[in-house]
PDB file of C-alpha atoms in Angstrom:
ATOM      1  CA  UNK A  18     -33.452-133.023  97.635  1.00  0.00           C
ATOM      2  CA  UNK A  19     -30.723-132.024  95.416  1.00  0.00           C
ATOM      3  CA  UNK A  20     -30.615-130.473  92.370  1.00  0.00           C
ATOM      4  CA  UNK A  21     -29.307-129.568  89.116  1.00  0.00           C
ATOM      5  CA  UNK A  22     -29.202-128.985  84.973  1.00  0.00           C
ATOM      6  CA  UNK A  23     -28.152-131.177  83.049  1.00  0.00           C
ATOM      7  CA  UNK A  24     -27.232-131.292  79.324  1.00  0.00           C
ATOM      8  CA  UNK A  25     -26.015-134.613  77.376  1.00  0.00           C
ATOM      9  CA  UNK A  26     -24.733-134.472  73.798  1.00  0.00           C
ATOM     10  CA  UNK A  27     -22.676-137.021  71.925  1.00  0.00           C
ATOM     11  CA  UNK A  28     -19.791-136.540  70.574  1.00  0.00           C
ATOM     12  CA  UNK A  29     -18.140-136.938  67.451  1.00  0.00           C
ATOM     13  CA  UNK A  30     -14.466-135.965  68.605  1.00  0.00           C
ATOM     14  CA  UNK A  31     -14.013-136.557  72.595  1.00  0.00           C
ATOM     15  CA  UNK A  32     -10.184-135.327  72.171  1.00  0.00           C
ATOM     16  CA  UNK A  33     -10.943-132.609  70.732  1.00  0.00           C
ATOM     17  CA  UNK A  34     -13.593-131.576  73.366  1.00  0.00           C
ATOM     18  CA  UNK A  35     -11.604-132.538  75.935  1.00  0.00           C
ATOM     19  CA  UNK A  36      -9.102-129.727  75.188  1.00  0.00           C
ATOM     20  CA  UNK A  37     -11.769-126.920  74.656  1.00  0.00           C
ATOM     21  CA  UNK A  38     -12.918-128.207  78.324  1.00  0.00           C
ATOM     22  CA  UNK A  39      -9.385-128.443  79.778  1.00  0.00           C
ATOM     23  CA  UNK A  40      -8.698-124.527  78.801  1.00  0.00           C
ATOM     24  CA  UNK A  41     -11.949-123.666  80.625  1.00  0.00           C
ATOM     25  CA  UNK A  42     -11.849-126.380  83.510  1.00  0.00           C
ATOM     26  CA  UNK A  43     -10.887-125.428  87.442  1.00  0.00           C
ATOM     27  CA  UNK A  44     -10.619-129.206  88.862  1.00  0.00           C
ATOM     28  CA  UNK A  45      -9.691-132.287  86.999  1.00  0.00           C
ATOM     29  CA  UNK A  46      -9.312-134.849  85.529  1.00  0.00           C
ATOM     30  CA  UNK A  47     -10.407-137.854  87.456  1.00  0.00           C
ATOM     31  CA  UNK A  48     -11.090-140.434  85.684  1.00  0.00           C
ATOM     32  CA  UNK A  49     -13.788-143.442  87.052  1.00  0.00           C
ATOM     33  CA  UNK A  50     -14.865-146.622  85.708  1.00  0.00           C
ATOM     34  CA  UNK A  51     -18.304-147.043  86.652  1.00  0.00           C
ATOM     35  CA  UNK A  52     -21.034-149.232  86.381  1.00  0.00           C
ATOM     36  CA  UNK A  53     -24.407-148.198  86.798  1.00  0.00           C
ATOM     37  CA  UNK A  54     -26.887-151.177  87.391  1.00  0.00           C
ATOM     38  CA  UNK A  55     -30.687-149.902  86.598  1.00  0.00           C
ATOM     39  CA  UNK A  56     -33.379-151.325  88.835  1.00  0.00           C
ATOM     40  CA  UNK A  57     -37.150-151.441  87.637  1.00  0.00           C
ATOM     41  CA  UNK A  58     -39.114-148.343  89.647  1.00  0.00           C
ATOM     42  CA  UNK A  59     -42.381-147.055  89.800  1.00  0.00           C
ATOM     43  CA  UNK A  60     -41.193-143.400  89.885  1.00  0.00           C
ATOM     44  CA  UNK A  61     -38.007-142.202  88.226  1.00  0.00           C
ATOM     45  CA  UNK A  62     -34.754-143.845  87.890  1.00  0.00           C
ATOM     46  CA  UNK A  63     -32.710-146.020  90.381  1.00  0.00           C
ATOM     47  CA  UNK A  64     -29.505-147.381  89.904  1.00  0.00           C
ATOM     48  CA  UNK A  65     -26.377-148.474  92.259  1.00  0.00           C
ATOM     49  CA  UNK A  66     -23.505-146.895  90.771  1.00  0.00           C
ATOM     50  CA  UNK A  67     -20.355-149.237  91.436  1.00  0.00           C
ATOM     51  CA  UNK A  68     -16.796-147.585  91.465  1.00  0.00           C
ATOM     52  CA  UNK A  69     -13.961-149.601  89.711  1.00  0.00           C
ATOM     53  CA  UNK A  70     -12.645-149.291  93.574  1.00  0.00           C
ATOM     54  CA  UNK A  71     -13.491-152.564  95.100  1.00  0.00           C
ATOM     55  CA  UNK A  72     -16.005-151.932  97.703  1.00  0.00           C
ATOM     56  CA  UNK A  73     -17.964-149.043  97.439  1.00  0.00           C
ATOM     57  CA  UNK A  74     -21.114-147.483  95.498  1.00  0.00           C
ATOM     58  CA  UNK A  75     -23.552-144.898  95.689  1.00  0.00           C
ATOM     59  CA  UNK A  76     -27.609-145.544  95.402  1.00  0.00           C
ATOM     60  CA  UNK A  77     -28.873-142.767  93.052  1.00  0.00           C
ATOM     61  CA  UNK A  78     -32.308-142.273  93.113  1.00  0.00           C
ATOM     62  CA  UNK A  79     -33.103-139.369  90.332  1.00  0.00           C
ATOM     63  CA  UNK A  80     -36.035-137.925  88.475  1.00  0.00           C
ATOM     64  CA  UNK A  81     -35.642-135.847  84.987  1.00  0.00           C
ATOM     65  CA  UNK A  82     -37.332-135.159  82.216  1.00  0.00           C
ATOM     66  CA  UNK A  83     -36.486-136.674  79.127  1.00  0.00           C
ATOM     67  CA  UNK A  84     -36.155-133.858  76.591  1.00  0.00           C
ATOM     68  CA  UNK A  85     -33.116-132.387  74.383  1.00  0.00           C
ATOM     69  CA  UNK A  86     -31.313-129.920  75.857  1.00  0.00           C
ATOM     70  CA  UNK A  87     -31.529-128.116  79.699  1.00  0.00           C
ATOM     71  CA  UNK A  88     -33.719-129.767  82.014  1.00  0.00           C
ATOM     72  CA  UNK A  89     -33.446-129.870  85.649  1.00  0.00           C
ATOM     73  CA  UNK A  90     -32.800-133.263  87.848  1.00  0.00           C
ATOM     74  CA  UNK A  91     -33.569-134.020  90.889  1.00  0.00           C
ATOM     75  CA  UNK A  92     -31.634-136.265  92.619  1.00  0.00           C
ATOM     76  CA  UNK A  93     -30.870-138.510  96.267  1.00  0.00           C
ATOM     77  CA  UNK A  94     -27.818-139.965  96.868  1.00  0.00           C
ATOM     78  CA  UNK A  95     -27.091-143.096  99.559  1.00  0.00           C
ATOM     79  CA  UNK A  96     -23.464-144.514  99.739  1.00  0.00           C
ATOM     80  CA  UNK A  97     -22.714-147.983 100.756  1.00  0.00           C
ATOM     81  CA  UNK A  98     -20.228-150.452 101.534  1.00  0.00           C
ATOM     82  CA  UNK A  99     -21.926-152.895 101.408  1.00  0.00           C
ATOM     83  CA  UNK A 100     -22.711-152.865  97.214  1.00  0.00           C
ATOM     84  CA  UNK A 101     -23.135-156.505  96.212  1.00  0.00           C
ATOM     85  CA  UNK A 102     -25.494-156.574  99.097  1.00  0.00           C
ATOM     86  CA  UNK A 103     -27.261-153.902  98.707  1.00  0.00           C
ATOM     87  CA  UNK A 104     -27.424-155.172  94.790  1.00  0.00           C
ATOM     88  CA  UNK A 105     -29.029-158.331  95.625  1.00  0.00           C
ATOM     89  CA  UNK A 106     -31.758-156.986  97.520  1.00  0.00           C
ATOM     90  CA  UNK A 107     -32.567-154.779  94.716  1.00  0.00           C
ATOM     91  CA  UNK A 108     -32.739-157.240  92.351  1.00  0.00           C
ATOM     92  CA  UNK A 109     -34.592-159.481  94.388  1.00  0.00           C
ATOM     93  CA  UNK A 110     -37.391-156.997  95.219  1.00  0.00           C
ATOM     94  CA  UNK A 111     -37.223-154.302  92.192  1.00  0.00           C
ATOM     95  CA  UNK A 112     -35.583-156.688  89.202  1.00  0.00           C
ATOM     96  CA  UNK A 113     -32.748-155.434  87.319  1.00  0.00           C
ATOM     97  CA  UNK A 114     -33.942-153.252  84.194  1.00  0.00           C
ATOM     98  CA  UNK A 115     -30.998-153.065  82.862  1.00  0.00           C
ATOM     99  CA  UNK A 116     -26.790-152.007  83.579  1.00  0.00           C
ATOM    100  CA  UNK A 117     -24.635-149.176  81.471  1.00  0.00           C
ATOM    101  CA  UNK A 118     -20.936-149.543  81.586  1.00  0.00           C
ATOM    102  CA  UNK A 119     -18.747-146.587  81.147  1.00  0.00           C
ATOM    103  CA  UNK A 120     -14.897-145.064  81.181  1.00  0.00           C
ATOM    104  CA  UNK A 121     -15.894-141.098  82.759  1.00  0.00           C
ATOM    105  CA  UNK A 122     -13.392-138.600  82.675  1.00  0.00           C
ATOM    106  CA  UNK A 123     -14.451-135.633  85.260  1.00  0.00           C
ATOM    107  CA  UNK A 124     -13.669-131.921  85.118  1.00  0.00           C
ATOM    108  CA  UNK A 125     -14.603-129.028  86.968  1.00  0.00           C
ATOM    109  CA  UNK A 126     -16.109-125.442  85.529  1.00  0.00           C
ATOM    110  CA  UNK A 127     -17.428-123.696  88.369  1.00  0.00           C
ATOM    111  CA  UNK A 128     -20.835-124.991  90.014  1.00  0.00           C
ATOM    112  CA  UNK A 129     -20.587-127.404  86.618  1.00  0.00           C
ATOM    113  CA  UNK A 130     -19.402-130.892  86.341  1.00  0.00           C
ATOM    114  CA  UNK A 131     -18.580-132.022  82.787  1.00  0.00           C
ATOM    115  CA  UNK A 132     -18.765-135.796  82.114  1.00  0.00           C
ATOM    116  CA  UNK A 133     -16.106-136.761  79.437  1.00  0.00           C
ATOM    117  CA  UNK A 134     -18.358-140.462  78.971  1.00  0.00           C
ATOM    118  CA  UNK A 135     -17.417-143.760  77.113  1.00  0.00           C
ATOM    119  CA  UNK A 136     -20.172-145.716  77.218  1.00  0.00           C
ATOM    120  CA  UNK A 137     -19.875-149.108  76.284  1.00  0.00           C
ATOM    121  CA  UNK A 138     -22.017-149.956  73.392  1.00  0.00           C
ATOM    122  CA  UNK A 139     -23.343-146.519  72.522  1.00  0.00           C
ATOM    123  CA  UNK A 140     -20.195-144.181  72.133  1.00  0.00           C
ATOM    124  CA  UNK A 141     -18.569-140.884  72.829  1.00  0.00           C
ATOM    125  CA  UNK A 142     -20.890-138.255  75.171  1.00  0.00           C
ATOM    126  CA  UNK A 143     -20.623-135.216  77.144  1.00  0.00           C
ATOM    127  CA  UNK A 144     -22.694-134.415  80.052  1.00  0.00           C
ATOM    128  CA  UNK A 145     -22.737-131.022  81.813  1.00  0.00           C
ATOM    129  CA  UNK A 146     -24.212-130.868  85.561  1.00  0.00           C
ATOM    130  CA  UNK A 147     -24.766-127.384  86.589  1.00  0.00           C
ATOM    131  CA  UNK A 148     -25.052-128.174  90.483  1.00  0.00           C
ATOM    132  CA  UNK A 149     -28.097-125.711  92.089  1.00  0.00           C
ATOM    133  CA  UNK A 150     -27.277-123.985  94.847  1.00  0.00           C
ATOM    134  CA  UNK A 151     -30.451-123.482  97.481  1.00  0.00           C
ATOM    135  CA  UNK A 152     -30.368-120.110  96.347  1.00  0.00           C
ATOM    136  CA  UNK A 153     -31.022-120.852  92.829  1.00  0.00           C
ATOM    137  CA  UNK A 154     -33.617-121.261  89.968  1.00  0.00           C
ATOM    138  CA  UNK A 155     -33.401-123.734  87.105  1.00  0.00           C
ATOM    139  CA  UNK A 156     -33.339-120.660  84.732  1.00  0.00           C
ATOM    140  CA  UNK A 157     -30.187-119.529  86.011  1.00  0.00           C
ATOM    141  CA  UNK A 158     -28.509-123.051  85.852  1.00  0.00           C
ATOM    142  CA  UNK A 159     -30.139-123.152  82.486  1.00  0.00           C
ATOM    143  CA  UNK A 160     -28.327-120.016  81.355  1.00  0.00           C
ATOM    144  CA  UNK A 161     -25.148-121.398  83.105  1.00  0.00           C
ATOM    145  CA  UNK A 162     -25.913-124.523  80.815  1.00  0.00           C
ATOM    146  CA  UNK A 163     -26.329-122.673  77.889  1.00  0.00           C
ATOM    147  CA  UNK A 164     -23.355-120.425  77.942  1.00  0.00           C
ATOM    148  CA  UNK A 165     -20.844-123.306  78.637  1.00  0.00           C
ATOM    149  CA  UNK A 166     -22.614-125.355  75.617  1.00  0.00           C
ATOM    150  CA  UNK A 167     -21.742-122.350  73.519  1.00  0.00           C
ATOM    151  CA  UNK A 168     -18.249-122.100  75.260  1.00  0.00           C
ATOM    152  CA  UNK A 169     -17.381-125.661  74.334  1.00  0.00           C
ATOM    153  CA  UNK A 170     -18.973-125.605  70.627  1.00  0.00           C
ATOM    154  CA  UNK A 171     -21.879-128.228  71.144  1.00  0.00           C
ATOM    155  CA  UNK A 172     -24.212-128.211  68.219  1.00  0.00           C
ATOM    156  CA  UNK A 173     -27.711-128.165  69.207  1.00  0.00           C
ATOM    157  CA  UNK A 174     -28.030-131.294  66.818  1.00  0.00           C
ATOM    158  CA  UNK A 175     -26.421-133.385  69.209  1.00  0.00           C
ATOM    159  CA  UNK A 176     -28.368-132.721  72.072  1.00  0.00           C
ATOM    160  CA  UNK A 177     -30.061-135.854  73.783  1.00  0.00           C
ATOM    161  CA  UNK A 178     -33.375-136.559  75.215  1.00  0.00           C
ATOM    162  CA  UNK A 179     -32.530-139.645  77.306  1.00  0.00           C
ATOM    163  CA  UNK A 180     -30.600-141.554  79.835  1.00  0.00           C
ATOM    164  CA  UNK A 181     -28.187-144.019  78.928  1.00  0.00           C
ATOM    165  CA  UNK A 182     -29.801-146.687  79.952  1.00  0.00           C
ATOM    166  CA  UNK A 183     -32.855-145.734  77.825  1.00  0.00           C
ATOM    167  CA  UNK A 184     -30.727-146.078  74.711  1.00  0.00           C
ATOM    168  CA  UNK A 185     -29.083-149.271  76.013  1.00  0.00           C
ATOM    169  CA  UNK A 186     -32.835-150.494  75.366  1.00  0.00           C
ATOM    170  CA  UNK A 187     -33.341-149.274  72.448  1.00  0.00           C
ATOM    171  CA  UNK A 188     -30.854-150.942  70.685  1.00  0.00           C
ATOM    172  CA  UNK A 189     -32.337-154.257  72.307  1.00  0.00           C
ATOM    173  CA  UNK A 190     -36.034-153.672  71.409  1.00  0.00           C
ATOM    174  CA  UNK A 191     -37.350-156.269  68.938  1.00  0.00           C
TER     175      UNK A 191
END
C-alpha cells in the first residue's frame, strides 16, 4: 500500500504562496480540473477522481486520520477508462456521499507534491504530500512536512483536520 504525509492549510493569499512555492519547486505547474465523487464506505474514504480529460479517472481508496497538521495516509490507486461506468456501479452499490469540485495547480519539491487547490464552495488551500519511500518512517516525512511548512510561511493556525469533502458537509448539515 502506498504511503505518505500530508498537510492541508487554507489560504488567505494563493498568489502569493504560489511564488514562495515556485522559488522552491523542481517540477511544475500542471494544472487539473478535477472532480472527486465521494462514495459511502465502511472503512476510509473512496472516491473516483475524474480528470477534466474526457475519459479517464483514477479510484482512490485512502485512509487518514483527521487531525491538524502531519499525519500519514495510506492510500490505493486503480485507473480506469471506463469512469462513468465504473461511477454507476458505485453509486448503485455504495451511494454517492457526496462530490468536491476543484481547479489544482501541481508543483514539485522533492519526494513532495504541493496542491495549489480551488475548491469550489470552500476556498483557497494548500496541500503538501510528502510521498514515503519503502525505506521510510512517517517521522521523517513528518520532518520533511514540517520544514517545507516553515519554508513556505504556513501559520500553524491554518492547519486543517479534514478532507474536503468533510467540510463540503458541514456547510450542508441542518
Amino acid at each position: 500500500m502506498n504511503r505518505n504525509v500530508e498537510i492541508k492549510a487554507r489560504v488567505a493569499d494563493l498568489a502569493a504562496l504560489e511564488g514562495r512555492v515556485k522559488g522552491l519547486a523542481d517540477e511544475g505547474p500542471v494544472v487539473l480540473e478535477q472532480e472527486d465523487v465521494f462514495f459511502h464506505c465502511p472503512c476510509g474514504r473512496l472516491k473516483l477522481r475524474r480528470f477534466a480529460a474526457a475519459g479517464r479517472a483514477e479510484l482512490i481508496a485512502y485512509d487518514r486520520p483527521d487531525a491538524s497538521g502531519p499525519k500519514q495516509s495510506q492510500y490505493i490507486v486503480h485507473r480506469t477508462d471506463d469512469p462513468d461506468g465504473l461511477c454507476d456501479t458505485l453509486t448503485r452499490a455504495l451511494g454517492v456521499r457526496g462530490v468536491v469540485r476543484k481547479r489544482r495547480v501541481l508543483y514539485g519539491i522533492g519526494q513532495t507534491r504541493v496542491h495549489l487547490d480551488h475548491v469550489e464552495g470552500l476556498g483557497e488551500f494548500v496541500e503538501l504530500e510528502v510521498v514515503l519511500r519503502e525505506d521510510q518512517d512517517v517521522d521523517e516525512g513528518t520532518i520533511i512536512a514540517c520544514e517545507l511548512i516553515r519554508r513556505l510561511d504556513i501559520p500553524d493556525g491554518q492547519l486543517l483536520e479534514t478532507a474536503y469533502i468533510d467540510m463540503i458537509e458541514a456547510q450542508t448539515a441542518p
